[in-house]
């Protein structure tokens, strides 16, 4: 009998009441009955946690931080709690496309990789398409490890955590995130390329929402010297 691969989806939430329900429903429609959605809430002071609990779905496992630690800590905690072999990262305000998990896992299983990254389209707070340019990833550049690392260091917006799928084996190599980590998704991508276990697919597998309360801005507002210092730390 063919056994479907088990999936863990790891999400960090904070004051996400406006979009969390639509996002969770889109994720659950991609999951089987034995999969799990692990949510670490970073002390939301809105209705986020109540909305999640009202769904009353056994696949959802919610953990609440004792205080506000930030996005990197929350994703680190969620990943450390994942129990299945295929691990997705998820933001609280996007929308997964139908068959996203199936498509990405099928591509992942064809290669000996630790990390797979896909692409996405931008939408606004109302779900309307936005014409926002980002570099994205190209399948033909999967094995251009040194170029990919250089792109990370010079600030190209290729890798987004919300577009990633990882293997359970990878967790022991990247966790815990170092205390200096400003961007967990870049830390993950950097390690996958250093280990030469990196895979890109050209497909767009989700709709990424841009709005005023995003944890990660579409355009970084950090000063130039701050960017240089973060690269030096890396």
mmCIF file of C-alpha atoms in Angstrom:
data_model
loop_
_atom_site.group_PDB
_atom_site.id
_atom_site.type_symbol
_atom_site.label_atom_id
_atom_site.label_comp_id
_atom_site.label_asym_id
_atom_site.label_seq_id
_atom_site.Cartn_x
_atom_site.Cartn_y
_atom_site.Cartn_z
ATOM 1 C CA UNK A 1 0.000 0.000 0.000
ATOM 2 C CA UNK A 2 1.325 3.420 -0.945
ATOM 3 C CA UNK A 3 1.809 5.690 2.064
ATOM 4 C CA UNK A 4 1.590 9.437 1.558
ATOM 5 C CA UNK A 5 4.478 11.446 3.021
ATOM 6 C CA UNK A 6 3.674 13.211 6.273
ATOM 7 C CA UNK A 7 3.884 16.988 6.375
ATOM 8 C CA UNK A 8 4.601 19.552 9.093
ATOM 9 C CA UNK A 9 3.756 23.174 8.361
ATOM 10 C CA UNK A 10 5.471 25.667 10.676
ATOM 11 C CA UNK A 11 3.918 29.106 11.135
ATOM 12 C CA UNK A 12 4.719 32.080 13.359
ATOM 13 C CA UNK A 13 1.843 34.422 14.188
ATOM 14 C CA UNK A 14 1.552 37.892 15.694
ATOM 15 C CA UNK A 15 -1.553 40.066 15.486
ATOM 16 C CA UNK A 16 -2.650 38.333 12.301
ATOM 17 C CA UNK A 17 -6.416 38.344 12.799
ATOM 18 C CA UNK A 18 -7.194 39.971 9.450
ATOM 19 C CA UNK A 19 -5.805 37.204 7.245
ATOM 20 C CA UNK A 20 -5.074 34.173 9.432
ATOM 21 C CA UNK A 21 -8.346 32.334 8.750
ATOM 22 C CA UNK A 22 -7.998 32.468 4.961
ATOM 23 C CA UNK A 23 -4.382 31.353 5.183
ATOM 24 C CA UNK A 24 -5.030 28.424 7.529
ATOM 25 C CA UNK A 25 -7.931 27.195 5.400
ATOM 26 C CA UNK A 26 -5.724 27.261 2.304
ATOM 27 C CA UNK A 27 -3.056 25.255 4.150
ATOM 28 C CA UNK A 28 -5.433 22.686 5.598
ATOM 29 C CA UNK A 29 -6.861 22.012 2.141
ATOM 30 C CA UNK A 30 -3.334 20.904 1.142
ATOM 31 C CA UNK A 31 -2.912 18.561 4.110
ATOM 32 C CA UNK A 32 -3.962 15.029 4.910
ATOM 33 C CA UNK A 33 -5.563 13.828 8.124
ATOM 34 C CA UNK A 34 -2.216 12.821 9.679
ATOM 35 C CA UNK A 35 -0.324 16.007 8.811
ATOM 36 C CA UNK A 36 0.207 18.865 11.259
ATOM 37 C CA UNK A 37 0.142 22.658 11.308
ATOM 38 C CA UNK A 38 2.380 23.945 14.098
ATOM 39 C CA UNK A 39 1.678 27.543 15.073
ATOM 40 C CA UNK A 40 3.809 29.541 17.493
ATOM 41 C CA UNK A 41 2.064 32.749 18.510
ATOM 42 C CA UNK A 42 4.303 35.583 19.688
ATOM 43 C CA UNK A 43 1.905 37.012 22.290
ATOM 44 C CA UNK A 44 -0.698 38.445 19.936
ATOM 45 C CA UNK A 45 -2.962 41.038 21.551
ATOM 46 C CA UNK A 46 -5.728 40.763 18.964
ATOM 47 C CA UNK A 47 -8.092 37.878 18.113
ATOM 48 C CA UNK A 48 -5.493 35.729 16.290
ATOM 49 C CA UNK A 49 -5.332 32.931 18.875
ATOM 50 C CA UNK A 50 -9.117 32.813 19.345
ATOM 51 C CA UNK A 51 -9.650 32.516 15.585
ATOM 52 C CA UNK A 52 -7.174 29.636 15.406
ATOM 53 C CA UNK A 53 -8.707 27.800 18.371
ATOM 54 C CA UNK A 54 -12.238 28.177 17.011
ATOM 55 C CA UNK A 55 -11.247 26.126 13.971
ATOM 56 C CA UNK A 56 -11.034 23.154 16.348
ATOM 57 C CA UNK A 57 -8.943 21.103 13.902
ATOM 58 C CA UNK A 58 -6.861 18.286 15.382
ATOM 59 C CA UNK A 59 -4.091 18.952 12.860
ATOM 60 C CA UNK A 60 -3.467 22.396 14.382
ATOM 61 C CA UNK A 61 -1.041 22.535 17.302
ATOM 62 C CA UNK A 62 -0.714 26.003 18.810
ATOM 63 C CA UNK A 63 1.990 27.173 21.209
ATOM 64 C CA UNK A 64 2.127 30.640 22.768
ATOM 65 C CA UNK A 65 5.393 32.326 23.685
ATOM 66 C CA UNK A 66 5.689 33.522 27.290
ATOM 67 C CA UNK A 67 6.564 36.965 25.951
ATOM 68 C CA UNK A 68 7.177 38.646 22.603
ATOM 69 C CA UNK A 69 10.444 37.210 21.277
ATOM 70 C CA UNK A 70 10.190 38.083 17.594
ATOM 71 C CA UNK A 71 9.766 36.251 14.318
ATOM 72 C CA UNK A 72 13.107 34.414 14.221
ATOM 73 C CA UNK A 73 12.620 32.915 17.685
ATOM 74 C CA UNK A 74 9.054 31.863 16.876
ATOM 75 C CA UNK A 75 10.032 30.093 13.658
ATOM 76 C CA UNK A 76 12.931 28.414 15.455
ATOM 77 C CA UNK A 77 10.523 27.097 18.069
ATOM 78 C CA UNK A 78 8.004 25.925 15.477
ATOM 79 C CA UNK A 79 10.652 24.075 13.466
ATOM 80 C CA UNK A 80 12.009 22.401 16.603
ATOM 81 C CA UNK A 81 8.523 21.031 17.287
ATOM 82 C CA UNK A 82 7.999 19.595 13.787
ATOM 83 C CA UNK A 83 7.750 15.811 13.792
ATOM 84 C CA UNK A 84 7.279 14.885 10.125
ATOM 85 C CA UNK A 85 9.736 14.321 7.279
ATOM 86 C CA UNK A 86 8.568 17.169 5.011
ATOM 87 C CA UNK A 87 8.549 20.611 6.622
ATOM 88 C CA UNK A 88 7.042 23.755 5.118
ATOM 89 C CA UNK A 89 7.422 27.296 6.428
ATOM 90 C CA UNK A 90 4.390 29.557 6.296
ATOM 91 C CA UNK A 91 3.587 33.200 6.943
ATOM 92 C CA UNK A 92 0.303 34.141 8.604
ATOM 93 C CA UNK A 93 -1.141 36.263 5.825
ATOM 94 C CA UNK A 94 -0.507 34.486 2.505
ATOM 95 C CA UNK A 95 -2.646 32.029 0.531
ATOM 96 C CA UNK A 96 -1.458 28.580 -0.531
ATOM 97 C CA UNK A 97 -2.487 27.488 -4.005
ATOM 98 C CA UNK A 98 -4.272 24.169 -4.524
ATOM 99 C CA UNK A 99 -1.944 21.158 -4.778
ATOM 100 C CA UNK A 100 1.008 23.281 -3.585
ATOM 101 C CA UNK A 101 2.263 20.723 -1.089
ATOM 102 C CA UNK A 102 1.864 17.833 -3.530
ATOM 103 C CA UNK A 103 3.705 19.635 -6.333
ATOM 104 C CA UNK A 104 6.626 20.681 -4.148
ATOM 105 C CA UNK A 105 7.041 17.286 -2.490
ATOM 106 C CA UNK A 106 7.001 15.515 -5.853
ATOM 107 C CA UNK A 107 9.809 17.787 -7.098
ATOM 108 C CA UNK A 108 11.708 17.411 -3.821
ATOM 109 C CA UNK A 109 11.649 13.610 -3.928
ATOM 110 C CA UNK A 110 13.311 13.588 -7.348
ATOM 111 C CA UNK A 111 16.477 15.210 -5.999
ATOM 112 C CA UNK A 112 18.901 14.673 -3.137
ATOM 113 C CA UNK A 113 18.312 18.033 -1.470
ATOM 114 C CA UNK A 114 17.676 19.520 1.965
ATOM 115 C CA UNK A 115 15.840 22.619 0.775
ATOM 116 C CA UNK A 116 13.435 23.390 -2.053
ATOM 117 C CA UNK A 117 12.361 26.968 -2.822
ATOM 118 C CA UNK A 118 9.549 27.964 -5.175
ATOM 119 C CA UNK A 119 8.185 31.282 -6.422
ATOM 120 C CA UNK A 120 4.982 33.244 -5.804
ATOM 121 C CA UNK A 121 2.781 36.117 -6.936
ATOM 122 C CA UNK A 122 2.133 39.230 -4.835
ATOM 123 C CA UNK A 123 -1.360 40.283 -3.748
ATOM 124 C CA UNK A 124 -2.622 43.243 -1.710
ATOM 125 C CA UNK A 125 -4.692 43.196 1.472
ATOM 126 C CA UNK A 126 -7.855 42.645 -0.588
ATOM 127 C CA UNK A 127 -6.412 39.725 -2.557
ATOM 128 C CA UNK A 128 -5.862 41.730 -5.738
ATOM 129 C CA UNK A 129 -2.751 41.124 -7.844
ATOM 130 C CA UNK A 130 0.177 43.491 -7.378
ATOM 131 C CA UNK A 131 2.889 44.275 -9.872
ATOM 132 C CA UNK A 132 5.840 43.957 -7.472
ATOM 133 C CA UNK A 133 9.129 42.766 -8.899
ATOM 134 C CA UNK A 134 11.329 40.345 -7.011
ATOM 135 C CA UNK A 135 14.209 38.257 -8.306
ATOM 136 C CA UNK A 136 12.761 34.910 -7.329
ATOM 137 C CA UNK A 137 14.514 31.616 -7.972
ATOM 138 C CA UNK A 138 15.241 29.768 -11.210
ATOM 139 C CA UNK A 139 15.492 26.005 -11.466
ATOM 140 C CA UNK A 140 18.555 26.313 -13.709
ATOM 141 C CA UNK A 141 20.407 28.061 -10.864
ATOM 142 C CA UNK A 142 19.784 25.413 -8.207
ATOM 143 C CA UNK A 143 23.364 24.132 -8.313
ATOM 144 C CA UNK A 144 25.001 27.541 -8.803
ATOM 145 C CA UNK A 145 25.784 27.425 -5.096
ATOM 146 C CA UNK A 146 28.446 30.117 -4.952
ATOM 147 C CA UNK A 147 26.420 32.535 -7.077
ATOM 148 C CA UNK A 148 23.407 31.908 -4.865
ATOM 149 C CA UNK A 149 25.487 32.669 -1.773
ATOM 150 C CA UNK A 150 26.816 35.863 -3.322
ATOM 151 C CA UNK A 151 23.251 36.903 -4.203
ATOM 152 C CA UNK A 152 22.280 36.415 -0.549
ATOM 153 C CA UNK A 153 25.153 38.601 0.603
ATOM 154 C CA UNK A 154 24.473 41.444 -1.820
ATOM 155 C CA UNK A 155 20.823 41.533 -0.818
ATOM 156 C CA UNK A 156 18.950 40.073 -3.781
ATOM 157 C CA UNK A 157 15.454 39.018 -2.750
ATOM 158 C CA UNK A 158 15.591 35.442 -4.026
ATOM 159 C CA UNK A 159 14.748 33.374 -0.961
ATOM 160 C CA UNK A 160 11.576 33.698 1.076
ATOM 161 C CA UNK A 161 10.778 31.324 3.925
ATOM 162 C CA UNK A 162 7.118 31.164 2.938
ATOM 163 C CA UNK A 163 8.191 29.536 -0.347
ATOM 164 C CA UNK A 164 10.380 26.842 1.266
ATOM 165 C CA UNK A 165 10.131 23.093 1.838
ATOM 166 C CA UNK A 166 12.777 21.326 3.936
ATOM 167 C CA UNK A 167 13.686 17.837 5.032
ATOM 168 C CA UNK A 168 13.647 16.751 8.670
ATOM 169 C CA UNK A 169 17.347 15.824 8.403
ATOM 170 C CA UNK A 170 18.169 19.457 7.649
ATOM 171 C CA UNK A 171 16.872 20.612 11.039
ATOM 172 C CA UNK A 172 19.813 19.240 13.001
ATOM 173 C CA UNK A 173 22.149 21.318 10.836
ATOM 174 C CA UNK A 174 20.397 24.692 11.027
ATOM 175 C CA UNK A 175 18.817 24.700 14.503
ATOM 176 C CA UNK A 176 18.951 26.504 16.762
ATOM 177 C CA UNK A 177 19.212 29.685 14.718
ATOM 178 C CA UNK A 178 22.268 31.668 15.887
ATOM 179 C CA UNK A 179 21.523 34.642 18.120
ATOM 180 C CA UNK A 180 22.779 37.056 15.439
ATOM 181 C CA UNK A 181 20.302 35.809 12.838
ATOM 182 C CA UNK A 182 18.175 38.662 11.469
ATOM 183 C CA UNK A 183 16.564 36.643 8.690
ATOM 184 C CA UNK A 184 15.807 32.963 9.288
ATOM 185 C CA UNK A 185 15.010 32.357 5.619
ATOM 186 C CA UNK A 186 18.405 33.666 4.480
ATOM 187 C CA UNK A 187 20.132 31.599 7.186
ATOM 188 C CA UNK A 188 18.345 28.498 5.881
ATOM 189 C CA UNK A 189 19.152 29.260 2.229
ATOM 190 C CA UNK A 190 22.785 30.017 3.029
ATOM 191 C CA UNK A 191 23.252 26.657 4.728
ATOM 192 C CA UNK A 192 21.536 24.687 1.965
ATOM 193 C CA UNK A 193 23.854 26.241 -0.601
ATOM 194 C CA UNK A 194 26.964 25.741 1.534
ATOM 195 C CA UNK A 195 26.027 22.068 1.896
ATOM 196 C CA UNK A 196 25.234 21.839 -1.836
ATOM 197 C CA UNK A 197 21.775 20.495 -1.063
ATOM 198 C CA UNK A 198 19.734 23.286 -2.623
ATOM 199 C CA UNK A 199 16.887 23.038 -5.141
ATOM 200 C CA UNK A 200 14.818 25.671 -6.971
ATOM 201 C CA UNK A 201 11.621 25.180 -8.932
ATOM 202 C CA UNK A 202 10.160 27.762 -11.295
ATOM 203 C CA UNK A 203 6.550 27.182 -10.221
ATOM 204 C CA UNK A 204 4.557 29.804 -8.340
ATOM 205 C CA UNK A 205 2.956 27.964 -5.435
ATOM 206 C CA UNK A 206 1.373 30.675 -3.289
ATOM 207 C CA UNK A 207 0.045 34.210 -3.179
ATOM 208 C CA UNK A 208 2.160 36.428 -0.926
ATOM 209 C CA UNK A 209 0.315 39.305 0.657
ATOM 210 C CA UNK A 210 1.798 42.800 0.923
ATOM 211 C CA UNK A 211 0.207 45.135 3.457
ATOM 212 C CA UNK A 212 1.100 47.681 6.093
ATOM 213 C CA UNK A 213 1.562 45.188 8.942
ATOM 214 C CA UNK A 214 3.880 42.699 7.250
ATOM 215 C CA UNK A 215 6.657 41.432 9.515
ATOM 216 C CA UNK A 216 8.968 41.531 6.511
ATOM 217 C CA UNK A 217 8.662 44.525 4.215
ATOM 218 C CA UNK A 218 8.734 44.100 0.458
ATOM 219 C CA UNK A 219 11.573 46.611 0.449
ATOM 220 C CA UNK A 220 14.091 46.672 3.302
ATOM 221 C CA UNK A 221 14.118 49.920 5.262
ATOM 222 C CA UNK A 222 17.392 49.215 7.032
ATOM 223 C CA UNK A 223 20.208 51.699 6.655
ATOM 224 C CA UNK A 224 23.164 50.825 4.425
ATOM 225 C CA UNK A 225 25.606 50.401 7.328
ATOM 226 C CA UNK A 226 23.155 48.068 9.083
ATOM 227 C CA UNK A 227 23.052 45.889 5.975
ATOM 228 C CA UNK A 228 26.855 45.822 5.788
ATOM 229 C CA UNK A 229 27.111 44.882 9.475
ATOM 230 C CA UNK A 230 24.609 42.016 9.108
ATOM 231 C CA UNK A 231 26.594 40.659 6.145
ATOM 232 C CA UNK A 232 29.794 40.870 8.208
ATOM 233 C CA UNK A 233 28.167 38.908 11.037
ATOM 234 C CA UNK A 234 27.007 36.231 8.582
#
